[in-house]
Amino acid sequence: MDPTTDAQRLEGIRAIERNFASFRTLTATAQRHFATGRFGAAAAYVEMAALFALSNHCGLFASADLENLALRIGRATVPGQDEPRRTGASPARILHVATAVTSIGGLSRMIWRWIRQDATRSHSVALTRQRHPVPAELQQAVDASGGRIHRVNATIGSVIAWARRLRDLAADADMVVLHVGNRDVVPVLAFADPVGRPKTIYIDHADHLFWLGVGIADIVAGLRGSGALLARRRRGIEPDRQALLPIILAPPARTTGRAEAKRRLGLDPSATMLLSVARAVKFRTIGGTNYAEAHLPFLRQRPDASLVIVGAGPRPDWADAIEAAGGRIVLHGERSETALFYQAADIYVDSFPFVSTTSLLEAGSYETPLVTRFPYGEASGILGADMPGLAGTLIQTRSIEDYTAALLRLAEDPALRHDLGAATRAGIIRQHTGAGWQAEVERLYAQALAPRDPPRCTAADRPAYGEPDILMHLVHDHPIPEDALVLSQLSLMPPDLRLRLWLRLLGLGGGTANRMRDAVRCWLPEWLLVHLR
């Protein structure tokens, strides 16, 4: 049932081989810098290797070699406390650590919703790479809890100085919750020495990608079953270090009926509206049929129906399908306010080829039935939707024909839509909001405080060539050119190495105005850029 061809799968194997070789080269460079005591350069190359691995799948979801090197750098540069830390039966002060937060995206929303829900505790937030204003929602939630927001990258110095600052901030916390980006080396350096640090919970929000942090996570909290399974098999996470935490949602407050919401969006109030909400990268084309084309069989049989997609933005490659639908496929760019769209939808259709988990849950919380496509094999469960609360209500289809049939069945039966939507909402509300979610997070805190040996990374540094790995180049890879990879870490390098890399970058040729501007900007320290902004 897989939409990919044998040739595409063969290319997946070849891509893994190429990418793994490049990843090993970057790791070896980091190891050489560490061996000569150039810890700042070594840390920058660790992050560069992790960025490469998450953008260019190399058959790994974690690397013991890279992880353990980062831990060695951290232990050499960020010492722990002399005495073991003592904590109470329940944490009172939580430090959330994130790479960066925005007003758009499920991860940022989860942080401020967590803080609002867990209202009996004080919550602070440490941001390691925040370059833009902090969303007002997060600031308000932290202020209300009695905590503070700290921009760690405003500390004068390099990633090692930032790691020391983060370790100092954690000294005042009873527990640390990591919501960090996949390649963020700062928390790994900060918490490498387990002596005296608070217990750490790693939120596995990007469970389908390579990430750093296995070696500092006392507990890895998965957001869905497939992510937890992959963490055990491919990241080497022991079962007693695993937990399942549902994504927290704000209980929805419907402010308008479906018909009125459609009218306000410029749609026929009596027509059937399909909705999908996701970032543009989740609507990639694989198997020769793009996302818009996949809905044409349904739209042709339901001339009163429309498909509204929020987040896709302009898609020239969908132009033929949009024209064939006679204007009934409507595209919007990314936006933070999506409630009106959810309230208008009759049926929610998941993004493809990769799911949008928070959007699925938010849509279902408005009593909207959910339909998703999963044409992959059983081993590729990480590419599907299996969040807590959706068992028995999420309609999962294998082919475009099955997908079309499911949409037609729902469009033609308002009673079915109502009953399925009500059951969907009940399951989501029960596990993802209020007292139900609070009970889950209390169990998570208790599990994290239980005595256990310090975490370690045992993931094998051997690439895999089965599913889902051979599909990742189609579904997720966003290859980074060599100059962009170097630019991503240039400002973190020691001055002499920065100069050599900068001269090499200029010699690569083909530079655009933006690239050259970025190359010049790298001479300004990150902490200074933060203050200037």
Coordinates of C-alpha atoms in Angstrom, one line a residue:
M1 CA 0.0 0.0 0.0
D2 CA 3.0 2.3 0.2
P3 CA 2.8 5.1 -2.4
T4 CA 6.6 5.1 -3.0
T5 CA 8.3 3.2 -5.8
D6 CA 11.1 0.7 -5.7
A7 CA 13.3 3.3 -7.3
Q8 CA 12.5 5.8 -4.5
R9 CA 13.2 3.2 -1.8
L10 CA 16.5 2.4 -3.5
E11 CA 17.3 6.1 -3.5
G12 CA 16.4 6.1 0.2
I13 CA 19.1 3.5 0.9
R14 CA 21.7 5.5 -1.1
A15 CA 20.8 8.7 0.7
I16 CA 21.3 7.0 4.1
E17 CA 24.7 5.8 2.9
R18 CA 25.8 9.2 1.8
N19 CA 24.4 11.0 4.8
F20 CA 25.9 8.6 7.3
A21 CA 29.3 9.1 5.8
S22 CA 29.0 12.9 6.1
F23 CA 27.7 12.6 9.7
R24 CA 30.7 10.5 10.7
T25 CA 33.0 13.0 9.2
L26 CA 31.4 15.8 11.3
T27 CA 31.5 13.6 14.4
A28 CA 35.2 12.9 13.8
T29 CA 35.9 16.6 13.4
A30 CA 34.2 17.3 16.8
Q31 CA 36.3 14.5 18.4
R32 CA 39.5 15.9 17.0
H33 CA 38.8 19.4 18.5
F34 CA 37.9 17.8 21.9
A35 CA 41.2 15.8 21.9
T36 CA 43.2 19.1 21.5
G37 CA 41.2 20.9 24.2
R38 CA 39.2 23.1 21.8
F39 CA 36.0 22.5 23.7
G40 CA 34.0 25.4 22.1
A41 CA 34.8 24.2 18.6
A42 CA 34.0 20.6 19.6
A43 CA 30.6 21.7 21.0
A44 CA 29.8 23.6 17.8
Y45 CA 30.7 20.6 15.6
V46 CA 28.6 18.3 17.8
E47 CA 25.6 20.6 17.1
M48 CA 26.5 20.8 13.4
A49 CA 26.5 17.0 13.2
A50 CA 23.2 16.8 15.0
L51 CA 21.7 19.4 12.7
F52 CA 22.9 17.5 9.7
A53 CA 21.5 14.2 11.0
L54 CA 18.0 15.6 11.6
S55 CA 17.9 17.3 8.3
N56 CA 19.5 14.5 6.2
H57 CA 18.4 11.2 7.7
C58 CA 21.4 8.9 8.0
G59 CA 19.7 5.8 9.4
L60 CA 20.0 6.9 13.0
F61 CA 17.6 8.4 15.6
A62 CA 20.4 8.8 18.2
S63 CA 24.1 8.4 18.2
A64 CA 26.1 7.1 21.2
D65 CA 29.3 8.4 19.8
L66 CA 28.0 12.0 19.4
E67 CA 26.0 11.9 22.6
N68 CA 28.8 10.7 24.7
L69 CA 31.2 13.2 23.2
A70 CA 28.8 16.0 24.1
L71 CA 28.6 14.6 27.7
R72 CA 32.5 14.6 27.9
I73 CA 32.6 18.2 26.8
G74 CA 30.0 19.1 29.3
R75 CA 31.7 17.3 32.2
A76 CA 35.0 19.0 31.3
T77 CA 33.6 22.5 31.2
V78 CA 30.4 22.7 33.3
P79 CA 31.2 21.1 36.7
G80 CA 28.4 19.7 38.9
Q81 CA 27.9 20.4 42.6
D82 CA 29.9 18.6 45.2
E83 CA 27.0 17.2 47.1
P84 CA 24.1 15.2 45.8
R85 CA 20.8 17.1 45.5
R86 CA 17.9 16.4 47.8
T87 CA 14.3 17.0 46.7
G88 CA 10.9 16.7 48.3
A89 CA 8.2 14.3 47.5
S90 CA 6.8 16.6 44.9
P91 CA 8.5 19.4 42.9
A92 CA 7.4 23.0 43.7
R93 CA 9.6 24.9 41.3
I94 CA 9.8 23.7 37.6
L95 CA 12.4 25.0 35.1
H96 CA 11.3 24.5 31.5
V97 CA 14.1 24.7 29.0
A98 CA 13.4 25.4 25.3
T99 CA 15.6 26.4 22.4
A100 CA 13.1 29.0 21.1
V101 CA 9.4 29.7 21.3
T102 CA 7.1 31.2 18.8
S103 CA 3.4 32.1 18.6
I104 CA 2.8 29.3 16.0
G105 CA 3.4 25.6 16.6
G106 CA 2.3 22.9 19.0
L107 CA 5.5 22.8 21.1
S108 CA 5.4 26.4 22.2
R109 CA 1.7 26.2 23.0
M110 CA 2.3 23.0 25.1
I111 CA 4.7 25.0 27.3
W112 CA 2.4 27.8 28.2
R113 CA -0.6 25.5 28.5
W114 CA 1.4 23.3 30.8
I115 CA 2.2 26.2 33.0
R116 CA -1.4 27.4 33.1
Q117 CA -2.8 24.0 34.0
D118 CA -0.1 23.1 36.6
A119 CA -1.1 26.2 38.5
T120 CA 0.0 25.2 42.0
R121 CA 3.7 25.3 41.1
S122 CA 6.1 28.0 40.1
H123 CA 7.3 27.7 36.6
S124 CA 10.3 29.5 35.0
V125 CA 11.5 29.2 31.4
A126 CA 15.1 29.2 30.1
L127 CA 15.5 29.9 26.4
T128 CA 18.8 28.9 24.8
R129 CA 18.5 30.4 21.4
Q130 CA 15.6 32.9 21.5
R131 CA 16.2 35.6 18.8
H132 CA 12.7 37.1 18.6
P133 CA 10.2 38.5 21.1
V134 CA 8.8 36.0 23.6
P135 CA 5.1 35.3 22.9
A136 CA 2.8 37.2 25.2
E137 CA 0.9 34.0 26.1
L138 CA 4.1 32.5 27.5
Q139 CA 5.1 35.6 29.4
Q140 CA 1.7 35.9 31.0
A141 CA 1.6 32.2 32.0
V142 CA 5.1 32.4 33.6
D143 CA 4.3 35.7 35.4
A144 CA 1.1 34.3 36.8
S145 CA 3.0 31.3 38.3
G146 CA 5.5 33.5 40.0
G147 CA 8.4 32.4 37.7
R148 CA 10.7 34.2 35.3
I149 CA 11.9 33.9 31.7
H150 CA 15.6 33.8 31.1
R151 CA 17.3 34.3 27.7
V152 CA 20.4 32.2 28.2
N153 CA 22.0 33.2 24.9
A154 CA 22.1 36.8 26.2
T155 CA 24.9 35.7 28.4
I156 CA 28.3 37.0 27.2
G157 CA 30.3 34.2 25.7
S158 CA 29.9 31.0 23.7
V159 CA 27.7 27.9 24.1
I160 CA 29.8 26.8 27.1
A161 CA 29.1 30.1 28.9
W162 CA 25.4 29.5 28.1
A163 CA 25.6 26.0 29.5
R164 CA 27.1 27.2 32.7
R165 CA 24.3 29.9 33.0
L166 CA 21.7 27.2 32.4
R167 CA 23.2 25.0 35.1
D168 CA 23.2 27.9 37.5
L169 CA 19.5 28.6 36.8
A170 CA 18.7 24.9 37.4
A171 CA 20.2 25.1 40.9
D172 CA 17.0 27.0 42.0
A173 CA 14.6 24.4 40.5
D174 CA 13.3 21.1 41.8
M175 CA 12.9 19.6 38.4
V176 CA 13.8 20.4 34.8
V177 CA 11.6 19.8 31.8
L178 CA 13.3 19.9 28.4
H179 CA 11.3 21.0 25.4
V180 CA 14.5 21.6 23.4
G181 CA 15.3 21.5 19.7
N182 CA 16.7 18.3 18.3
R183 CA 20.3 19.6 17.8
D184 CA 20.5 21.9 20.9
V185 CA 23.9 21.2 22.6
V186 CA 23.5 23.7 25.4
P187 CA 21.3 21.6 27.7
V188 CA 23.4 18.5 27.1
L189 CA 26.5 20.4 28.2
A190 CA 24.7 21.9 31.2
F191 CA 23.3 18.7 32.6
A192 CA 26.1 16.3 31.5
D193 CA 27.3 15.9 35.1
P194 CA 24.4 14.2 37.0
V195 CA 25.8 15.1 40.5
G196 CA 23.8 17.8 42.1
R197 CA 21.5 18.6 39.2
P198 CA 17.7 18.3 39.4
K199 CA 15.9 15.4 37.8
T200 CA 15.3 16.0 34.1
I201 CA 12.3 15.1 31.9
Y202 CA 12.8 15.1 28.1
I203 CA 9.7 15.8 26.1
D204 CA 10.0 13.7 23.0
H205 CA 8.1 16.2 20.8
A206 CA 10.1 15.4 17.6
D207 CA 9.9 11.7 18.0
H208 CA 10.3 11.1 14.3
L209 CA 13.7 12.7 14.0
F210 CA 17.3 12.4 15.3
W211 CA 17.9 14.3 18.5
L212 CA 20.5 15.0 21.2
G213 CA 19.7 14.6 24.9
V214 CA 19.4 10.8 25.5
G215 CA 22.3 11.0 27.9
I216 CA 20.8 13.7 30.2
A217 CA 17.2 12.5 30.3
D218 CA 16.2 10.8 33.5
I219 CA 12.8 10.3 31.9
V220 CA 11.8 10.5 28.3
A221 CA 8.2 11.5 28.0
G222 CA 6.7 10.4 24.7
L223 CA 3.6 12.0 23.3
R224 CA 2.3 8.9 21.5
G225 CA 2.8 5.1 21.5
S226 CA 4.8 4.9 18.2
G227 CA 7.3 7.5 19.5
A228 CA 7.8 5.5 22.7
L229 CA 8.3 2.3 20.8
L230 CA 10.9 4.0 18.5
A231 CA 12.7 5.5 21.6
R232 CA 13.1 2.0 23.0
R233 CA 14.2 0.3 19.8
R234 CA 16.3 3.0 18.2
R235 CA 17.4 5.4 20.9
G236 CA 18.2 2.8 23.6
I237 CA 15.8 4.3 26.2
E238 CA 15.2 1.7 29.0
P239 CA 11.5 1.0 29.8
D240 CA 11.8 2.4 33.3
R241 CA 13.0 5.7 31.9
Q242 CA 9.9 6.0 29.7
A243 CA 6.6 7.7 30.3
L244 CA 3.6 8.7 28.1
L245 CA 2.3 12.2 28.5
P246 CA -0.6 13.4 26.4
I247 CA -0.3 16.8 24.6
I248 CA -2.1 19.3 26.7
L249 CA -4.8 21.4 25.1
A250 CA -6.8 24.4 26.2
P251 CA -10.4 23.3 26.6
P252 CA -12.0 24.8 23.5
A253 CA -14.7 27.4 23.9
R254 CA -17.0 27.4 20.8
T255 CA -17.9 31.0 20.1
T256 CA -19.9 30.5 17.0
G257 CA -21.8 27.7 15.2
R258 CA -20.4 26.0 12.1
A259 CA -22.7 27.7 9.6
E260 CA -21.8 31.2 11.0
A261 CA -18.1 30.4 11.1
K262 CA -18.3 29.3 7.4
R263 CA -20.1 32.5 6.5
R264 CA -17.4 34.6 8.2
L265 CA -14.8 32.7 6.2
G266 CA -16.6 33.6 2.9
L267 CA -17.9 30.0 2.4
D268 CA -21.4 28.7 1.8
P269 CA -22.9 28.0 5.3
S270 CA -24.8 24.9 4.0
A271 CA -21.8 23.3 2.1
T272 CA -19.5 20.7 3.6
M273 CA -16.1 22.0 4.6
L274 CA -13.0 19.9 4.9
L275 CA -10.1 21.5 6.9
S276 CA -6.4 20.8 7.4
V277 CA -4.0 22.9 9.5
A278 CA -0.3 22.3 9.4
R279 CA 3.1 23.8 8.5
A280 CA 3.9 23.8 4.8
V281 CA 6.6 21.1 5.2
K282 CA 4.0 18.6 6.2
F283 CA 2.3 18.7 2.7
R284 CA 5.2 17.3 0.7
T285 CA 4.4 15.3 -2.5
I286 CA 5.3 11.7 -2.6
G287 CA 4.1 8.9 -5.0
G288 CA 3.3 11.4 -7.7
T289 CA 0.0 12.7 -6.2
N290 CA 0.1 16.0 -4.3
Y291 CA -2.1 16.8 -1.4
A292 CA -4.6 18.9 -3.4
E293 CA -4.9 16.2 -6.1
A294 CA -5.7 13.5 -3.5
H295 CA -8.9 15.4 -2.7
L296 CA -10.2 15.7 -6.3
P297 CA -12.0 12.4 -6.3
F298 CA -14.1 13.5 -3.3
L299 CA -14.6 17.1 -4.5
R300 CA -15.8 15.9 -7.9
Q301 CA -18.5 13.7 -6.3
R302 CA -19.4 16.5 -3.9
P303 CA -19.7 19.7 -5.9
D304 CA -21.0 21.5 -2.8
A305 CA -17.9 20.7 -0.7
S306 CA -14.7 22.7 -0.2
L307 CA -11.2 22.0 1.2
V308 CA -9.5 24.8 3.3
I309 CA -5.8 24.3 4.1
V310 CA -4.2 26.6 6.7
G311 CA -0.5 26.7 6.8
A312 CA 0.3 25.5 3.2
G313 CA 0.8 28.9 1.8
P314 CA 1.3 29.5 -1.9
R315 CA 1.7 26.1 -3.7
P316 CA 2.4 26.6 -7.5
D317 CA 2.7 22.8 -7.8
W318 CA -1.0 22.5 -6.8
A319 CA -2.2 24.9 -9.4
D320 CA -3.7 22.3 -11.7
A321 CA -5.6 20.6 -8.9
I322 CA -6.9 23.9 -7.5
E323 CA -8.1 24.9 -11.0
A324 CA -9.7 21.5 -11.5
A325 CA -11.6 22.0 -8.2
G326 CA -13.1 25.2 -9.5
G327 CA -11.8 27.3 -6.6
R328 CA -13.0 25.0 -3.9
I329 CA -9.5 24.4 -2.6
V330 CA -8.6 27.4 -0.5
L331 CA -5.0 28.0 0.8
H332 CA -3.9 30.1 3.7
G333 CA -0.5 30.8 5.1
E334 CA 0.6 30.0 8.7
R335 CA -1.2 31.9 11.4
S336 CA -1.5 31.7 15.2
E337 CA -5.3 32.2 15.3
T338 CA -7.1 29.2 13.9
A339 CA -10.1 28.8 16.2
L340 CA -12.6 30.2 13.5
F341 CA -11.4 27.6 11.0
Y342 CA -11.8 24.7 13.5
Q343 CA -15.3 26.0 14.4
A344 CA -16.3 26.0 10.7
A345 CA -15.1 22.5 9.7
D346 CA -17.4 19.6 9.2
I347 CA -14.6 17.1 8.7
Y348 CA -10.9 17.4 9.6
V349 CA -8.4 15.9 7.2
D350 CA -4.9 15.3 8.4
S351 CA -1.8 16.6 6.7
F352 CA 0.2 14.2 4.5
P353 CA 2.8 12.6 4.2
F354 CA 3.3 13.5 7.8
V355 CA 0.7 14.0 10.5
S356 CA 0.1 17.2 12.5
T357 CA -0.6 15.9 15.9
T358 CA -1.6 19.0 17.8
S359 CA -3.9 20.2 15.0
L360 CA -5.6 16.8 14.9
L361 CA -6.3 17.1 18.6
E362 CA -7.4 20.7 18.5
A363 CA -9.8 19.9 15.6
G364 CA -11.3 16.9 17.3
S365 CA -11.9 18.9 20.5
Y366 CA -14.5 20.9 18.5
E367 CA -16.5 17.7 17.9
T368 CA -15.1 17.3 14.4
P369 CA -14.5 13.8 13.0
L370 CA -10.9 13.1 12.0
V371 CA -9.6 11.3 8.9
T372 CA -6.0 10.5 8.2
R373 CA -4.0 8.6 5.5
F374 CA -1.4 5.9 6.5
P375 CA -0.3 4.0 3.5
Y376 CA 3.0 2.7 5.0
G377 CA 4.0 -0.6 6.6
E378 CA 3.6 -1.5 10.2
A379 CA 7.3 -0.7 11.0
S380 CA 6.6 3.0 10.0
G381 CA 4.1 3.7 12.8
I382 CA 6.1 6.8 13.6
L383 CA 4.8 8.4 10.4
G384 CA 1.2 8.0 11.5
A385 CA -1.2 9.4 14.1
D386 CA -1.7 7.4 17.3
M387 CA -2.1 10.0 20.1
P388 CA -3.8 9.0 23.3
G389 CA -7.5 9.6 23.3
L390 CA -8.1 8.8 19.6
A391 CA -8.4 5.0 19.8
G392 CA -11.7 4.0 18.2
T393 CA -12.5 7.4 16.8
L394 CA -9.7 8.4 14.4
I395 CA -10.6 7.1 10.8
Q396 CA -7.3 5.8 9.4
T397 CA -7.2 4.9 5.7
R398 CA -4.7 3.1 3.6
S399 CA -5.3 4.3 0.1
I400 CA -6.7 7.4 -1.7
E401 CA -9.7 5.2 -2.7
D402 CA -10.4 4.3 1.0
Y403 CA -9.7 7.9 2.0
T404 CA -12.3 9.2 -0.6
A405 CA -14.9 6.6 0.5
A406 CA -14.5 7.7 4.2
L407 CA -14.9 11.3 3.3
L408 CA -18.0 10.6 1.2
R409 CA -19.5 8.5 4.0
L410 CA -19.1 11.4 6.5
A411 CA -20.2 14.1 4.1
E412 CA -23.4 12.2 3.3
D413 CA -24.3 11.3 6.9
P414 CA -24.7 14.3 9.3
A415 CA -25.8 12.0 12.1
L416 CA -22.6 10.0 11.7
R417 CA -20.5 13.2 11.8
H418 CA -22.2 14.3 14.9
D419 CA -21.9 11.0 16.8
L420 CA -18.3 10.4 15.8
G421 CA -17.4 14.0 16.5
A422 CA -18.9 13.8 20.0
A423 CA -17.0 10.6 20.8
T424 CA -13.8 12.2 19.4
R425 CA -14.1 15.2 21.6
A426 CA -14.9 13.1 24.7
G427 CA -11.7 11.0 24.3
I428 CA -9.6 14.1 23.8
I429 CA -11.0 16.1 26.6
R430 CA -10.6 13.2 29.0
Q431 CA -6.9 12.8 28.4
H432 CA -5.6 16.1 27.1
T433 CA -7.2 18.7 29.3
G434 CA -7.9 19.6 32.9
A435 CA -7.9 17.1 35.7
G436 CA -7.2 14.1 33.3
W437 CA -4.0 15.7 32.0
Q438 CA -3.0 16.9 35.5
A439 CA -3.2 13.4 36.8
E440 CA -0.8 12.3 34.1
V441 CA 1.7 15.0 34.8
E442 CA 1.6 14.3 38.5
R443 CA 2.5 10.7 37.7
L444 CA 5.3 11.9 35.5
Y445 CA 6.8 14.1 38.2
A446 CA 6.7 11.1 40.7
Q447 CA 8.3 8.8 38.2
A448 CA 11.1 11.3 37.5
L449 CA 11.9 11.6 41.2
A450 CA 12.2 7.8 41.8
P451 CA 15.8 6.7 42.4
R452 CA 17.5 5.2 39.4
D453 CA 21.0 5.1 37.8
P454 CA 22.1 8.2 35.8
P455 CA 20.9 8.1 32.2
R456 CA 23.2 6.9 29.4
C457 CA 23.1 6.5 25.6
T458 CA 23.6 3.1 24.2
A459 CA 22.1 3.7 20.7
A460 CA 24.1 1.7 18.1
D461 CA 26.0 3.9 15.6
R462 CA 25.0 1.7 12.7
P463 CA 22.5 2.9 10.1
A464 CA 19.3 1.0 9.5
Y465 CA 18.0 0.4 5.9
G466 CA 14.4 -0.7 6.6
E467 CA 11.3 1.2 7.3
P468 CA 10.8 3.9 8.3
D469 CA 14.4 4.9 7.5
I470 CA 14.2 4.4 3.7
L471 CA 11.1 6.6 3.6
M472 CA 12.5 9.5 5.5
H473 CA 14.2 11.2 2.5
L474 CA 10.8 11.5 1.0
V475 CA 8.8 12.5 4.1
H476 CA 11.1 14.5 6.2
D477 CA 14.5 15.3 4.8
H478 CA 15.3 18.9 4.2
P479 CA 18.9 18.7 2.9
I480 CA 21.1 21.6 4.1
P481 CA 23.8 22.9 1.7
E482 CA 27.3 22.9 3.0
D483 CA 27.5 26.7 3.2
A484 CA 24.3 26.8 5.2
L485 CA 25.5 24.1 7.6
V486 CA 28.7 26.0 8.2
L487 CA 26.8 29.3 8.7
S488 CA 24.5 27.8 11.3
Q489 CA 27.5 27.3 13.7
L490 CA 30.0 30.0 12.5
S491 CA 29.2 32.5 15.2
L492 CA 29.9 29.9 17.9
M493 CA 33.4 29.0 16.7
P494 CA 36.6 30.4 18.2
P495 CA 37.9 33.4 16.2
D496 CA 40.7 31.6 14.4
L497 CA 38.6 28.7 13.3
R498 CA 35.8 31.1 12.4
L499 CA 38.1 33.0 10.1
R500 CA 39.2 29.9 8.3
L501 CA 35.7 28.7 7.8
W502 CA 34.5 32.1 6.8
L503 CA 37.2 32.3 4.1
R504 CA 36.3 28.8 3.0
L505 CA 32.6 29.8 2.9
L506 CA 33.3 32.8 0.7
G507 CA 35.3 30.5 -1.7
L508 CA 32.4 28.1 -2.2
G509 CA 30.9 30.5 -4.7
G510 CA 27.3 30.9 -5.8
G511 CA 26.6 33.2 -2.9
T512 CA 23.3 35.2 -2.6
A513 CA 22.9 38.6 -1.0
N514 CA 21.3 37.0 2.0
R515 CA 24.1 34.4 2.3
M516 CA 26.8 37.1 2.2
R517 CA 24.9 39.2 4.7
D518 CA 24.7 36.2 7.1
A519 CA 28.4 35.5 6.6
V520 CA 29.3 39.1 7.7
R521 CA 26.8 38.9 10.6
C522 CA 28.6 35.8 12.0
W523 CA 31.3 38.1 13.2
L524 CA 28.9 39.6 15.7
P525 CA 28.6 37.4 18.9
E526 CA 25.3 35.8 19.4
W527 CA 24.8 37.4 22.8
L528 CA 25.3 40.9 21.2
L529 CA 22.8 40.1 18.4
V530 CA 20.3 39.2 21.1
H531 CA 20.8 42.5 22.9
L532 CA 20.7 44.5 19.6
R533 CA 17.4 42.8 18.7

